[in-house]
Amino acid sequence: ANNAFRNHYWIKTIKIADNVKKIGSSAFEYCSSLEVVVLPNGITTIEDKLFNECKNLKEVILPEGITKIGNSAFGHCKELEKLNIPSTVTELGEYAFGGTIKLEKITLPDGISLIPKSCFDCSGIKQINIPSNVKIIKAKAFFSCESLKVIEVDSLNDFSSIRFENGSNPLS
């Protein structure tokens, strides 16, 4: 259900049973003590704001089969250092990783064709891989990513074919 455990500040670890197929939006939003999450194989979507403002979240194990990471799904998860995005993900939401100040490296799966507005806004990423299928990078996708030093572009990608929304610089 939406908001199911929202603001349950005492929860530290979550392991969701394999028979669960959907977790509502904002279900764990503001669970400030949450540190570790293991999601089941049947989940296909990380709903909007699912872990938003889980300030102590350090580890999330995402199973293969997830196709979408929603808006602000990991917004302001300030302790999140590592996240393996499954190869099955084809859609990222706006501000999906915004404010993840300790998340330093992201490898996007090949199925991603668009990096949405403010997706990594104010994150700590130092390095990102842009797969060959990415054709559009929306405005402010990497806004205030002051540590971003390396943008790897897949060798199959003609970087000149990537369209920046409204001719904007995704870094500002």
Short mmCIF file of C-alpha atoms in Angstrom, two decimals:
data_model
loop_
_atom_site.label_atom_id
_atom_site.label_comp_id
_atom_site.label_asym_id
_atom_site.label_seq_id
_atom_site.Cartn_x
_atom_site.Cartn_y
_atom_site.Cartn_z
CA ALA A 1 0.00 0.00 0.00
CA ASN A 2 1.08 3.58 -0.54
CA ASN A 3 2.71 5.13 2.55
CA ALA A 4 2.55 1.74 4.34
CA PHE A 5 5.57 2.26 6.59
CA ARG A 6 6.12 5.96 5.94
CA ASN A 7 7.82 7.70 8.89
CA HIS A 8 8.47 4.41 10.75
CA TYR A 9 11.82 5.71 11.97
CA TRP A 10 12.71 2.59 14.01
CA ILE A 11 12.90 0.17 11.04
CA LYS A 12 16.53 -0.77 10.28
CA THR A 13 16.35 -3.72 7.88
CA ILE A 14 13.73 -4.89 5.41
CA LYS A 15 13.62 -8.21 3.60
CA ILE A 16 10.44 -8.53 1.60
CA ALA A 17 8.95 -11.97 0.92
CA ASP A 18 9.27 -13.41 -2.57
CA ASN A 19 5.50 -13.54 -3.11
CA VAL A 20 5.21 -9.72 -2.93
CA LYS A 21 4.81 -8.30 -6.44
CA LYS A 22 4.20 -4.60 -5.75
CA ILE A 23 5.18 -2.10 -3.08
CA GLY A 24 3.21 1.17 -3.07
CA SER A 25 4.72 4.60 -3.57
CA SER A 26 6.28 6.26 -0.52
CA ALA A 27 5.98 2.95 1.38
CA PHE A 28 9.29 3.50 3.19
CA GLU A 29 9.64 7.26 2.75
CA TYR A 30 11.19 8.99 5.78
CA CYS A 31 12.25 5.71 7.43
CA SER A 32 15.28 7.49 8.79
CA SER A 33 16.88 4.47 10.52
CA LEU A 34 16.52 2.14 7.54
CA GLU A 35 19.95 0.81 6.49
CA VAL A 36 19.48 -2.36 4.41
CA VAL A 37 16.74 -3.46 1.98
CA VAL A 38 16.45 -6.72 0.06
CA LEU A 39 13.71 -6.68 -2.56
CA PRO A 40 12.09 -9.86 -3.94
CA ASN A 41 12.42 -11.14 -7.48
CA GLY A 42 8.79 -10.42 -8.41
CA ILE A 43 9.07 -6.63 -8.11
CA THR A 44 9.11 -4.86 -11.48
CA THR A 45 8.85 -1.20 -10.41
CA ILE A 46 10.54 0.88 -7.73
CA GLU A 47 7.62 3.23 -7.15
CA ASP A 48 7.88 7.01 -6.77
CA LYS A 49 9.47 8.10 -3.48
CA LEU A 50 9.75 4.48 -2.30
CA PHE A 51 12.91 5.20 -0.29
CA ASN A 52 12.88 9.00 -0.44
CA GLU A 53 14.53 10.62 2.59
CA CYS A 54 15.80 7.32 4.02
CA LYS A 55 18.85 9.19 5.23
CA ASN A 56 20.73 6.18 6.63
CA LEU A 57 20.03 3.73 3.80
CA LYS A 58 23.36 2.15 2.88
CA GLU A 59 22.49 -0.90 0.83
CA VAL A 60 19.63 -1.89 -1.47
CA ILE A 61 19.65 -5.15 -3.35
CA LEU A 62 17.61 -4.75 -6.51
CA PRO A 63 16.67 -7.97 -8.34
CA GLU A 64 16.80 -8.50 -12.08
CA GLY A 65 13.34 -7.96 -13.53
CA ILE A 66 12.90 -4.39 -12.35
CA THR A 67 12.08 -2.21 -15.37
CA LYS A 68 11.42 1.19 -13.79
CA ILE A 69 12.91 3.29 -11.00
CA GLY A 70 10.37 6.01 -10.19
CA ASN A 71 10.59 9.72 -9.40
CA SER A 72 12.61 10.45 -6.25
CA ALA A 73 12.81 6.70 -5.56
CA PHE A 74 16.17 7.14 -3.79
CA GLY A 75 16.01 10.90 -3.29
CA HIS A 76 18.13 12.14 -0.40
CA CYS A 77 19.41 8.70 0.61
CA LYS A 78 22.50 10.43 1.92
CA GLU A 79 24.37 7.27 3.04
CA LEU A 80 23.73 5.21 -0.11
CA GLU A 81 27.18 4.44 -1.50
CA LYS A 82 26.56 1.60 -3.93
CA LEU A 83 23.63 0.61 -6.06
CA ASN A 84 23.66 -1.94 -8.85
CA ILE A 85 20.96 -1.05 -11.32
CA PRO A 86 19.63 -4.28 -12.87
CA SER A 87 20.17 -4.78 -16.60
CA THR A 88 16.38 -4.99 -17.05
CA VAL A 89 15.79 -1.33 -16.08
CA THR A 90 14.61 0.74 -19.06
CA GLU A 91 13.17 3.82 -17.31
CA LEU A 92 14.46 6.22 -14.67
CA GLY A 93 12.32 8.85 -12.98
CA GLU A 94 13.06 12.50 -12.36
CA TYR A 95 15.27 13.05 -9.33
CA ALA A 96 15.55 9.25 -8.92
CA PHE A 97 19.01 9.59 -7.36
CA GLY A 98 18.91 13.26 -6.39
CA GLY A 99 20.74 14.11 -3.19
CA THR A 100 22.53 10.75 -2.92
CA ILE A 101 25.71 12.50 -1.85
CA LYS A 102 27.74 9.34 -1.18
CA LEU A 103 26.77 7.53 -4.38
CA GLU A 104 29.94 7.92 -6.43
CA LYS A 105 29.64 5.61 -9.43
CA ILE A 106 26.69 4.55 -11.56
CA THR A 107 26.60 2.24 -14.53
CA LEU A 108 23.38 2.61 -16.44
CA PRO A 109 21.95 -0.48 -18.14
CA ASP A 110 21.83 -0.70 -21.92
CA GLY A 111 18.02 -0.43 -22.01
CA ILE A 112 18.04 3.22 -20.86
CA SER A 113 17.32 5.63 -23.72
CA LEU A 114 16.61 8.80 -21.75
CA ILE A 115 18.20 10.37 -18.67
CA PRO A 116 15.40 12.45 -17.14
CA LYS A 117 15.39 15.93 -15.69
CA SER A 118 17.35 16.23 -12.43
CA CYS A 119 17.90 12.46 -12.27
CA PHE A 120 21.25 12.82 -10.46
CA ASP A 121 20.71 16.36 -9.13
CA CYS A 122 23.06 17.10 -6.21
CA SER A 123 24.38 13.55 -6.12
CA GLY A 124 27.94 12.63 -5.26
CA ILE A 125 28.64 10.74 -8.48
CA LYS A 126 32.19 11.00 -9.72
CA GLN A 127 31.77 8.67 -12.67
CA ILE A 128 28.90 7.58 -14.91
CA ASN A 129 28.63 5.33 -17.93
CA ILE A 130 26.27 6.49 -20.68
CA PRO A 131 25.12 3.41 -22.68
CA SER A 132 24.76 3.48 -26.45
CA ASN A 133 20.94 3.54 -26.34
CA VAL A 134 20.79 6.94 -24.56
CA LYS A 135 19.51 9.47 -27.08
CA ILE A 136 18.13 12.22 -24.82
CA ILE A 137 19.59 13.80 -21.70
CA LYS A 138 17.04 16.14 -20.09
CA ALA A 139 17.80 19.50 -18.50
CA LYS A 140 19.68 19.49 -15.22
CA ALA A 141 20.19 15.71 -15.33
CA PHE A 142 23.52 16.19 -13.55
CA PHE A 143 22.84 19.57 -11.92
CA SER A 144 25.17 20.39 -9.01
CA CYS A 145 27.13 17.16 -9.43
CA GLU A 146 30.27 18.92 -8.28
CA SER A 147 32.27 15.68 -8.00
CA LEU A 148 31.44 14.42 -11.50
CA LYS A 149 34.77 14.06 -13.29
CA VAL A 150 34.31 11.09 -15.67
CA ILE A 151 31.51 10.53 -18.16
CA GLU A 152 32.10 7.30 -20.03
CA VAL A 153 30.27 7.02 -23.32
CA ASP A 154 29.74 3.56 -24.80
CA SER A 155 32.01 3.12 -27.80
CA LEU A 156 28.98 2.25 -29.94
CA ASN A 157 27.39 5.61 -29.16
CA ASP A 158 27.91 8.54 -31.46
CA PHE A 159 27.94 11.21 -28.74
CA SER A 160 26.93 13.82 -31.30
CA SER A 161 23.62 11.94 -31.71
CA ILE A 162 22.62 12.53 -28.08
CA ARG A 163 20.09 15.32 -27.89
CA PHE A 164 20.28 17.65 -24.93
CA GLU A 165 16.82 18.99 -24.13
CA ASN A 166 16.38 22.52 -25.51
CA GLY A 167 20.10 22.60 -26.22
CA SER A 168 20.66 22.85 -22.50
CA ASN A 169 23.73 21.79 -20.63
CA PRO A 170 22.73 18.81 -18.43
CA LEU A 171 25.41 19.80 -15.95
CA SER A 172 23.90 23.19 -15.15
#
